[in-house]
PDB file of C-alpha atoms in Angstrom:
ATOM      1  CA  MET A 249      12.379  24.532  -3.959  1.00  0.00           C
ATOM      2  CA  LYS A 250      14.748  21.916  -3.120  1.00  0.00           C
ATOM      3  CA  THR A 251      13.678  18.272  -4.117  1.00  0.00           C
ATOM      4  CA  LEU A 252      14.787  14.627  -3.225  1.00  0.00           C
ATOM      5  CA  ASN A 253      13.324  11.394  -4.744  1.00  0.00           C
ATOM      6  CA  LEU A 254      13.900   8.599  -2.106  1.00  0.00           C
ATOM      7  CA  ALA A 255      13.115   5.383  -3.453  1.00  0.00           C
ATOM      8  CA  SER A 256       8.857   5.069  -3.332  1.00  0.00           C
ATOM      9  CA  ARG A 257       8.035   9.511  -2.158  1.00  0.00           C
ATOM     10  CA  LYS A 258       9.590  12.811  -2.479  1.00  0.00           C
ATOM     11  CA  ILE A 259      10.255  14.990  -0.212  1.00  0.00           C
ATOM     12  CA  SER A 260      11.087  19.210  -1.324  1.00  0.00           C
ATOM     13  CA  THR A 261      11.892  22.292   0.978  1.00  0.00           C
ATOM     14  CA  ASP A 262      11.927  25.704   0.291  1.00  0.00           C
ATOM     15  CA  PHE A 263      14.159  26.336   2.829  1.00  0.00           C
ATOM     16  CA  PRO A 264      17.761  27.564   0.326  1.00  0.00           C
ATOM     17  CA  ALA A 265      18.842  24.053   1.749  1.00  0.00           C
ATOM     18  CA  PHE A 266      17.629  20.474   2.912  1.00  0.00           C
ATOM     19  CA  VAL A 267      19.533  20.087   6.902  1.00  0.00           C
ATOM     20  CA  MET A 268      20.097  16.541   8.246  1.00  0.00           C
ATOM     21  CA  GLY A 269      20.094  16.659  11.005  1.00  0.00           C
ATOM     22  CA  ILE A 270      23.239  14.315  12.977  1.00  0.00           C
ATOM     23  CA  VAL A 271      22.965  11.163  14.666  1.00  0.00           C
ATOM     24  CA  ASN A 272      25.409   9.803  16.715  1.00  0.00           C
ATOM     25  CA  CYS A 273      24.538   5.737  17.992  1.00  0.00           C
ATOM     26  CA  THR A 274      28.677   6.046  19.579  1.00  0.00           C
ATOM     27  CA  PRO A 275      30.508   6.100  22.510  1.00  0.00           C
ATOM     28  CA  ASP A 276      33.087   8.176  20.381  1.00  0.00           C
ATOM     29  CA  SER A 277      32.195  10.631  17.913  1.00  0.00           C
ATOM     30  CA  PHE A 278      34.147  13.972  17.787  1.00  0.00           C
ATOM     31  CA  PHE A 279      31.351  16.039  19.452  1.00  0.00           C
ATOM     32  CA  SER A 280      29.419  14.635  22.284  1.00  0.00           C
ATOM     33  CA  GLY A 281      26.730  16.405  21.383  1.00  0.00           C
ATOM     34  CA  SER A 282      25.718  14.328  18.487  1.00  0.00           C
ATOM     35  CA  ARG A 283      26.041  11.558  20.374  1.00  0.00           C
ATOM     36  CA  GLY A 284      22.333   9.429  21.379  1.00  0.00           C
ATOM     37  CA  GLY A 285      19.831   7.285  19.519  1.00  0.00           C
ATOM     38  CA  ALA A 286      16.496   7.477  19.602  1.00  0.00           C
ATOM     39  CA  GLU A 287      15.697   9.998  22.426  1.00  0.00           C
ATOM     40  CA  ARG A 288      18.711  12.556  20.195  1.00  0.00           C
ATOM     41  CA  ALA A 289      16.457  11.368  17.073  1.00  0.00           C
ATOM     42  CA  PHE A 290      12.778  13.025  17.783  1.00  0.00           C
ATOM     43  CA  GLU A 291      15.143  16.177  19.726  1.00  0.00           C
ATOM     44  CA  LEU A 292      16.320  16.947  16.523  1.00  0.00           C
ATOM     45  CA  ILE A 293      13.037  16.156  14.523  1.00  0.00           C
ATOM     46  CA  GLY A 294      11.171  18.324  16.984  1.00  0.00           C
ATOM     47  CA  GLU A 295      13.902  21.127  15.518  1.00  0.00           C
ATOM     48  CA  GLY A 296      12.753  21.141  12.535  1.00  0.00           C
ATOM     49  CA  ALA A 297      15.218  18.076  11.332  1.00  0.00           C
ATOM     50  CA  ASP A 298      14.231  17.729   7.450  1.00  0.00           C
ATOM     51  CA  ILE A 299      16.252  14.310   7.155  1.00  0.00           C
ATOM     52  CA  LEU A 300      18.081  12.221   9.761  1.00  0.00           C
ATOM     53  CA  ASP A 301      21.632  11.232   9.265  1.00  0.00           C
ATOM     54  CA  LEU A 302      22.359   7.919  11.987  1.00  0.00           C
ATOM     55  CA  GLY A 303      25.879   6.752  11.724  1.00  0.00           C
ATOM     56  CA  GLY A 304      26.842   3.643  13.668  1.00  0.00           C
ATOM     57  CA  GLU A 305      31.034   3.491  13.654  1.00  0.00           C
ATOM     58  CA  SER A 306      32.809   7.115  13.759  1.00  0.00           C
ATOM     59  CA  THR A 307      34.996   8.381  11.256  1.00  0.00           C
ATOM     60  CA  ARG A 308      36.311  11.053  12.649  1.00  0.00           C
ATOM     61  CA  PRO A 309      40.108  11.755  12.390  1.00  0.00           C
ATOM     62  CA  GLY A 310      42.119   9.263  14.197  1.00  0.00           C
ATOM     63  CA  SER A 311      39.017   6.540  14.602  1.00  0.00           C
ATOM     64  CA  ASP A 312      39.560   3.216  14.089  1.00  0.00           C
ATOM     65  CA  TYR A 313      36.399   0.949  11.647  1.00  0.00           C
ATOM     66  CA  VAL A 314      34.077  -1.560  13.646  1.00  0.00           C
ATOM     67  CA  SER A 315      32.710  -4.724  12.355  1.00  0.00           C
ATOM     68  CA  ALA A 316      29.499  -4.136  10.318  1.00  0.00           C
ATOM     69  CA  GLU A 317      28.098  -6.205  13.185  1.00  0.00           C
ATOM     70  CA  GLU A 318      28.737  -3.470  15.996  1.00  0.00           C
ATOM     71  CA  GLU A 319      27.283  -0.770  13.085  1.00  0.00           C
ATOM     72  CA  ILE A 320      23.874  -3.241  12.687  1.00  0.00           C
ATOM     73  CA  LYS A 321      24.060  -3.141  15.931  1.00  0.00           C
ATOM     74  CA  ARG A 322      24.405   0.369  16.899  1.00  0.00           C
ATOM     75  CA  ILE A 323      21.936   1.898  14.470  1.00  0.00           C
ATOM     76  CA  VAL A 324      18.557  -0.591  13.959  1.00  0.00           C
ATOM     77  CA  PRO A 325      17.333  -0.344  17.119  1.00  0.00           C
ATOM     78  CA  VAL A 326      17.582   3.325  17.226  1.00  0.00           C
ATOM     79  CA  ILE A 327      16.030   3.235  13.366  1.00  0.00           C
ATOM     80  CA  GLU A 328      13.298   1.213  14.273  1.00  0.00           C
ATOM     81  CA  LYS A 329      12.036   3.556  17.504  1.00  0.00           C
ATOM     82  CA  ILE A 330      11.983   6.894  14.830  1.00  0.00           C
ATOM     83  CA  ARG A 331       9.783   4.707  13.004  1.00  0.00           C
ATOM     84  CA  ARG A 332       7.506   4.440  14.888  1.00  0.00           C
ATOM     85  CA  LYS A 333       6.748   7.552  15.568  1.00  0.00           C
ATOM     86  CA  SER A 334       8.234   9.264  12.395  1.00  0.00           C
ATOM     87  CA  ASP A 335       8.198   9.137   8.806  1.00  0.00           C
ATOM     88  CA  ILE A 336      11.431  11.535   8.752  1.00  0.00           C
ATOM     89  CA  PRO A 337      13.921  10.014   6.290  1.00  0.00           C
ATOM     90  CA  ILE A 338      17.008   7.831   7.099  1.00  0.00           C
ATOM     91  CA  SER A 339      20.357   8.507   5.811  1.00  0.00           C
ATOM     92  CA  VAL A 340      22.797   6.083   7.580  1.00  0.00           C
ATOM     93  CA  ASP A 341      26.284   7.144   7.346  1.00  0.00           C
ATOM     94  CA  THR A 342      28.015   3.809   6.398  1.00  0.00           C
ATOM     95  CA  ARG A 343      31.198   1.335   4.222  1.00  0.00           C
ATOM     96  CA  LYS A 344      28.279  -1.204   4.079  1.00  0.00           C
ATOM     97  CA  LYS A 345      26.109  -3.951   1.803  1.00  0.00           C
ATOM     98  CA  SER A 346      25.245  -5.816   4.999  1.00  0.00           C
ATOM     99  CA  VAL A 347      24.235  -2.624   7.481  1.00  0.00           C
ATOM    100  CA  MET A 348      22.514  -0.368   4.607  1.00  0.00           C
ATOM    101  CA  GLN A 349      20.725  -3.722   3.981  1.00  0.00           C
ATOM    102  CA  ALA A 350      19.808  -4.058   7.060  1.00  0.00           C
ATOM    103  CA  ALA A 351      18.999  -0.464   7.678  1.00  0.00           C
ATOM    104  CA  PHE A 352      16.727   0.131   4.557  1.00  0.00           C
ATOM    105  CA  ASN A 353      14.634  -3.018   6.071  1.00  0.00           C
ATOM    106  CA  SER A 354      14.040  -1.469   9.088  1.00  0.00           C
ATOM    107  CA  GLY A 355      12.234   1.920   7.390  1.00  0.00           C
ATOM    108  CA  ALA A 356      15.852   3.960   6.349  1.00  0.00           C
ATOM    109  CA  ASP A 357      15.822   5.829   2.878  1.00  0.00           C
ATOM    110  CA  ILE A 358      19.538   7.141   1.683  1.00  0.00           C
ATOM    111  CA  LEU A 359      22.808   5.624   1.898  1.00  0.00           C
ATOM    112  CA  ASN A 360      25.526   8.403   2.969  1.00  0.00           C
ATOM    113  CA  ASP A 361      28.694   6.735   1.511  1.00  0.00           C
ATOM    114  CA  ILE A 362      32.080   7.831   2.837  1.00  0.00           C
ATOM    115  CA  SER A 363      34.157   5.506   0.484  1.00  0.00           C
ATOM    116  CA  ALA A 364      32.256   6.886  -2.250  1.00  0.00           C
ATOM    117  CA  LEU A 365      31.033   2.861  -3.668  1.00  0.00           C
ATOM    118  CA  GLU A 366      35.508   2.371  -3.098  1.00  0.00           C
ATOM    119  CA  ASP A 367      34.924   0.067   0.807  1.00  0.00           C
ATOM    120  CA  GLU A 368      31.971  -2.659  -1.071  1.00  0.00           C
ATOM    121  CA  PRO A 369      31.468  -1.378  -4.523  1.00  0.00           C
ATOM    122  CA  GLU A 370      28.550  -4.043  -4.192  1.00  0.00           C
ATOM    123  CA  LEU A 371      26.561  -1.296  -2.507  1.00  0.00           C
ATOM    124  CA  ALA A 372      25.849   0.856  -5.431  1.00  0.00           C
ATOM    125  CA  PHE A 373      24.031  -2.783  -6.973  1.00  0.00           C
ATOM    126  CA  PHE A 374      22.135  -2.453  -3.627  1.00  0.00           C
ATOM    127  CA  ALA A 375      21.220   1.103  -4.364  1.00  0.00           C
ATOM    128  CA  ALA A 376      20.522   0.913  -7.895  1.00  0.00           C
ATOM    129  CA  GLU A 377      17.653  -2.180  -6.766  1.00  0.00           C
ATOM    130  CA  LYS A 378      16.473  -0.583  -3.965  1.00  0.00           C
ATOM    131  CA  LYS A 379      16.273   2.733  -5.609  1.00  0.00           C
ATOM    132  CA  ILE A 380      17.405   4.802  -2.832  1.00  0.00           C
ATOM    133  CA  PRO A 381      19.973   8.319  -2.981  1.00  0.00           C
ATOM    134  CA  VAL A 382      23.322   7.815  -2.600  1.00  0.00           C
ATOM    135  CA  ILE A 383      26.032  10.003  -1.072  1.00  0.00           C
ATOM    136  CA  LEU A 384      29.230  10.233  -1.886  1.00  0.00           C
ATOM    137  CA  MET A 385      32.000  11.750  -0.072  1.00  0.00           C
ATOM    138  CA  HIS A 386      35.685  12.404  -0.498  1.00  0.00           C
ATOM    139  CA  LYS A 387      38.669  11.259   1.368  1.00  0.00           C
ATOM    140  CA  ARG A 388      42.036  10.392   1.595  1.00  0.00           C
ATOM    141  CA  GLY A 389      43.301   6.769   3.242  1.00  0.00           C
ATOM    142  CA  ILE A 390      41.719   6.139   6.687  1.00  0.00           C
ATOM    143  CA  PRO A 391      40.289   8.405   9.794  1.00  0.00           C
ATOM    144  CA  SER A 392      42.946   6.784  11.818  1.00  0.00           C
ATOM    145  CA  THR A 393      45.396   7.974   9.271  1.00  0.00           C
ATOM    146  CA  MET A 394      43.525   9.650   6.711  1.00  0.00           C
ATOM    147  CA  GLN A 395      44.980  13.546   8.025  1.00  0.00           C
ATOM    148  CA  ALA A 396      48.800  12.553   7.895  1.00  0.00           C
ATOM    149  CA  ASP A 397      48.724  13.535   3.982  1.00  0.00           C
ATOM    150  CA  THR A 398      46.908  17.017   3.088  1.00  0.00           C
ATOM    151  CA  GLU A 399      49.255  17.951   0.224  1.00  0.00           C
ATOM    152  CA  TYR A 400      47.392  18.761  -2.897  1.00  0.00           C
ATOM    153  CA  LYS A 401      48.348  20.110  -6.224  1.00  0.00           C
ATOM    154  CA  ASN A 402      44.998  21.656  -7.017  1.00  0.00           C
ATOM    155  CA  ILE A 403      42.841  19.986  -4.783  1.00  0.00           C
ATOM    156  CA  PHE A 404      39.834  21.104  -5.849  1.00  0.00           C
ATOM    157  CA  ASN A 405      40.108  19.929  -9.265  1.00  0.00           C
ATOM    158  CA  GLU A 406      41.422  16.197  -7.742  1.00  0.00           C
ATOM    159  CA  VAL A 407      38.452  16.125  -5.575  1.00  0.00           C
ATOM    160  CA  SER A 408      36.244  17.562  -7.564  1.00  0.00           C
ATOM    161  CA  SER A 409      37.921  14.716 -10.355  1.00  0.00           C
ATOM    162  CA  TYR A 410      37.104  11.594  -7.671  1.00  0.00           C
ATOM    163  CA  LEU A 411      33.392  12.574  -7.278  1.00  0.00           C
ATOM    164  CA  GLU A 412      33.011  12.648 -10.765  1.00  0.00           C
ATOM    165  CA  GLN A 413      34.705   9.108 -11.644  1.00  0.00           C
ATOM    166  CA  ARG A 414      32.716   7.172  -8.249  1.00  0.00           C
ATOM    167  CA  ALA A 415      30.040   9.450  -9.658  1.00  0.00           C
ATOM    168  CA  GLU A 416      30.369   7.496 -12.678  1.00  0.00           C
ATOM    169  CA  PHE A 417      30.698   3.752 -10.933  1.00  0.00           C
ATOM    170  CA  ALA A 418      26.978   4.535  -9.656  1.00  0.00           C
ATOM    171  CA  ILE A 419      25.167   5.458 -12.817  1.00  0.00           C
ATOM    172  CA  LYS A 420      27.527   2.570 -14.585  1.00  0.00           C
ATOM    173  CA  ASN A 421      25.896   0.336 -12.005  1.00  0.00           C
ATOM    174  CA  GLY A 422      22.547   1.513 -11.902  1.00  0.00           C
ATOM    175  CA  VAL A 423      21.963   3.919  -9.737  1.00  0.00           C
ATOM    176  CA  GLU A 424      19.853   7.132 -11.511  1.00  0.00           C
ATOM    177  CA  LYS A 425      21.963  10.374 -11.768  1.00  0.00           C
ATOM    178  CA  GLU A 426      19.182  12.016 -10.146  1.00  0.00           C
ATOM    179  CA  LYS A 427      19.555  10.461  -6.851  1.00  0.00           C
ATOM    180  CA  ILE A 428      23.696  11.005  -6.516  1.00  0.00           C
ATOM    181  CA  ILE A 429      24.848  13.189  -4.283  1.00  0.00           C
ATOM    182  CA  VAL A 430      28.609  14.454  -4.147  1.00  0.00           C
ATOM    183  CA  ASP A 431      30.359  15.563  -0.334  1.00  0.00           C
ATOM    184  CA  PRO A 432      34.092  16.565  -0.654  1.00  0.00           C
ATOM    185  CA  GLY A 433      34.463  15.352   2.828  1.00  0.00           C
ATOM    186  CA  ILE A 434      35.593  18.374   4.691  1.00  0.00           C
ATOM    187  CA  GLY A 435      38.484  17.058   6.812  1.00  0.00           C
ATOM    188  CA  PHE A 436      39.108  14.085   5.890  1.00  0.00           C
ATOM    189  CA  GLY A 437      42.250  14.264   4.715  1.00  0.00           C
ATOM    190  CA  LYS A 438      42.538  18.340   4.059  1.00  0.00           C
ATOM    191  CA  ASN A 439      44.832  20.503   5.520  1.00  0.00           C
ATOM    192  CA  LEU A 440      43.019  24.040   6.820  1.00  0.00           C
ATOM    193  CA  GLU A 441      43.300  25.977   2.743  1.00  0.00           C
ATOM    194  CA  GLY A 442      41.708  23.079   1.572  1.00  0.00           C
ATOM    195  CA  ASN A 443      39.185  23.375   3.902  1.00  0.00           C
ATOM    196  CA  LEU A 444      38.405  26.490   3.215  1.00  0.00           C
ATOM    197  CA  ASN A 445      38.873  26.624  -0.370  1.00  0.00           C
ATOM    198  CA  LEU A 446      36.092  23.654  -0.699  1.00  0.00           C
ATOM    199  CA  ILE A 447      33.617  25.325   1.127  1.00  0.00           C
ATOM    200  CA  SER A 448      34.138  29.002  -1.275  1.00  0.00           C
ATOM    201  CA  ASN A 449      33.628  26.994  -4.294  1.00  0.00           C
ATOM    202  CA  CYS A 450      31.846  23.751  -3.461  1.00  0.00           C
ATOM    203  CA  GLY A 451      28.287  24.831  -5.689  1.00  0.00           C
ATOM    204  CA  SER A 452      31.306  24.255  -8.451  1.00  0.00           C
ATOM    205  CA  LEU A 453      32.086  20.955  -6.859  1.00  0.00           C
ATOM    206  CA  CYS A 454      31.808  18.293 -10.734  1.00  0.00           C
ATOM    207  CA  GLY A 455      30.878  21.466 -12.328  1.00  0.00           C
ATOM    208  CA  GLY A 456      27.410  21.227 -11.329  1.00  0.00           C
ATOM    209  CA  LYS A 457      26.307  18.316 -12.249  1.00  0.00           C
ATOM    210  CA  PHE A 458      24.936  17.162  -9.041  1.00  0.00           C
ATOM    211  CA  PRO A 459      23.685  18.735  -5.295  1.00  0.00           C
ATOM    212  CA  VAL A 460      26.285  18.567  -3.242  1.00  0.00           C
ATOM    213  CA  LEU A 461      26.434  18.096   0.237  1.00  0.00           C
ATOM    214  CA  MET A 462      28.115  20.232   2.738  1.00  0.00           C
ATOM    215  CA  ALA A 463      29.304  18.603   6.149  1.00  0.00           C
ATOM    216  CA  LEU A 464      31.018  21.093   7.530  1.00  0.00           C
ATOM    217  CA  SER A 465      29.542  21.358  12.127  1.00  0.00           C
ATOM    218  CA  ARG A 466      31.619  21.704  14.213  1.00  0.00           C
ATOM    219  CA  LYS A 467      34.800  20.457  12.455  1.00  0.00           C
ATOM    220  CA  SER A 468      38.517  21.323  13.329  1.00  0.00           C
ATOM    221  CA  CYS A 469      39.015  23.313  10.387  1.00  0.00           C
ATOM    222  CA  ILE A 470      35.687  25.978  12.046  1.00  0.00           C
ATOM    223  CA  GLY A 471      37.976  25.415  15.324  1.00  0.00           C
ATOM    224  CA  GLN A 472      41.461  26.586  13.971  1.00  0.00           C
ATOM    225  CA  VAL A 473      39.742  29.712  12.480  1.00  0.00           C
ATOM    226  CA  THR A 474      37.946  30.599  15.461  1.00  0.00           C
ATOM    227  CA  GLY A 475      40.552  29.451  18.295  1.00  0.00           C
ATOM    228  CA  ARG A 476      37.627  27.940  19.921  1.00  0.00           C
ATOM    229  CA  GLU A 477      36.634  23.605  20.768  1.00  0.00           C
ATOM    230  CA  VAL A 478      34.279  21.668  19.698  1.00  0.00           C
ATOM    231  CA  GLN A 479      31.934  22.056  22.035  1.00  0.00           C
ATOM    232  CA  ASP A 480      31.993  26.995  20.897  1.00  0.00           C
ATOM    233  CA  ARG A 481      32.011  25.923  17.013  1.00  0.00           C
ATOM    234  CA  LEU A 482      28.433  26.854  16.589  1.00  0.00           C
ATOM    235  CA  PHE A 483      29.089  30.349  15.231  1.00  0.00           C
ATOM    236  CA  GLY A 484      31.662  29.194  13.062  1.00  0.00           C
ATOM    237  CA  THR A 485      29.419  26.628  11.861  1.00  0.00           C
ATOM    238  CA  LEU A 486      26.523  28.845  10.418  1.00  0.00           C
ATOM    239  CA  ALA A 487      28.774  30.839   9.215  1.00  0.00           C
ATOM    240  CA  ALA A 488      30.727  28.555   7.104  1.00  0.00           C
ATOM    241  CA  ASP A 489      27.309  26.896   5.801  1.00  0.00           C
ATOM    242  CA  LEU A 490      25.846  30.431   4.963  1.00  0.00           C
ATOM    243  CA  ILE A 491      28.468  30.695   2.585  1.00  0.00           C
ATOM    244  CA  SER A 492      28.524  26.983   1.422  1.00  0.00           C
ATOM    245  CA  VAL A 493      25.223  27.345   1.536  1.00  0.00           C
ATOM    246  CA  LEU A 494      25.324  31.337  -0.908  1.00  0.00           C
ATOM    247  CA  LYS A 495      28.331  29.089  -3.217  1.00  0.00           C
ATOM    248  CA  GLY A 496      25.140  26.358  -3.934  1.00  0.00           C
ATOM    249  CA  ALA A 497      25.468  23.296  -1.157  1.00  0.00           C
ATOM    250  CA  PHE A 498      21.999  21.553  -2.072  1.00  0.00           C
ATOM    251  CA  MET A 499      22.763  20.525   1.532  1.00  0.00           C
ATOM    252  CA  VAL A 500      24.014  20.688   5.447  1.00  0.00           C
ATOM    253  CA  ARG A 501      24.695  18.317   8.047  1.00  0.00           C
ATOM    254  CA  VAL A 502      24.710  19.763  11.669  1.00  0.00           C
ATOM    255  CA  HIS A 503      24.442  18.832  15.022  1.00  0.00           C
ATOM    256  CA  ASP A 504      22.263  22.122  15.725  1.00  0.00           C
ATOM    257  CA  VAL A 505      19.092  21.161  13.555  1.00  0.00           C
ATOM    258  CA  ALA A 506      17.770  24.518  15.247  1.00  0.00           C
ATOM    259  CA  PRO A 507      19.568  27.565  14.499  1.00  0.00           C
ATOM    260  CA  CYS A 508      20.683  26.216  11.427  1.00  0.00           C
ATOM    261  CA  LYS A 509      16.260  26.600  10.300  1.00  0.00           C
ATOM    262  CA  ASP A 510      16.697  29.822  11.923  1.00  0.00           C
ATOM    263  CA  THR A 511      19.816  30.411   9.770  1.00  0.00           C
ATOM    264  CA  LEU A 512      18.091  29.658   6.150  1.00  0.00           C
ATOM    265  CA  ALA A 513      14.701  31.441   7.030  1.00  0.00           C
ATOM    266  CA  VAL A 514      16.497  34.907   7.630  1.00  0.00           C
ATOM    267  CA  LEU A 515      18.205  33.907   4.237  1.00  0.00           C
ATOM    268  CA  LYS A 516      14.722  33.195   2.719  1.00  0.00           C
ATOM    269  CA  SER A 517      13.493  36.230   3.423  1.00  0.00           C
ATOM    270  CA  LEU A 518      16.759  38.082   2.035  1.00  0.00           C
ATOM    271  CA  LEU A 519      16.814  36.032  -1.258  1.00  0.00           C
ATOM    272  CA  LYS A 520      13.357  37.408  -1.771  1.00  0.00           C
ATOM    273  CA  TYR A 521      14.763  40.643  -2.000  1.00  0.00           C
ATOM    274  CA  GLU A 522      18.132  40.075  -4.071  1.00  0.00           C
ATOM    275  CA  SER A 523      17.347  41.936  -7.554  1.00  0.00           C
ATOM    276  CA  VAL A 524      14.574  44.237  -5.966  1.00  0.00           C
TER     277      VAL A 524
END
């Protein structure tokens, strides 16, 4: 049984991992199927998503940041529409305190910060005050330039050390240790070899001190392995998600909730007989 404490309630799943469904409230996210608002959200709820992750700023390689005002305009109306019909936990993919404040006031539950609280450190105080979980991600540089430098001496050790340092920063600023989730940032300033290394060893990040989110869905590393374009990377994604869960991932962030849930349902059934 996996559990996660939100500000005022606890969520749980008896699947091997939580499934977070992606709702991109943007016109330029790399997979067009993820774009949309409340309609997309309700589709993913119907498919069995445990959590929704809403983003109003594309962070795909080569993308440009947008203003806080634009992010708020994109995501808050969607959160409000979801909350009229559903209490599903909502994560917000943002680096900005003003955006998270507006989202939280509209009913959001989780902060998903690709800058790991570096871009606006005061976000740590806000998360601590509101007692919300925080997802801390590793990246190198900014999206518009991050693929220009993908060489590391030891990528696993460097990513793990960075995430542990950022988790320590969050804890020192009042975030509860139990509410920190780490994400190695697959595709964010990494080459294929580095991405595959991190996927294969994800459960050992930070020495296993924090639950791990893996966001692999339809990413370029899947395309590099399979030779397929983004619209045809579902099967490769399912394989990568399955391996990451077997290696210890606590949560997977996906575009395709129903196929992922089916994969984890089969895994759950098979694991019952692991020691037979």
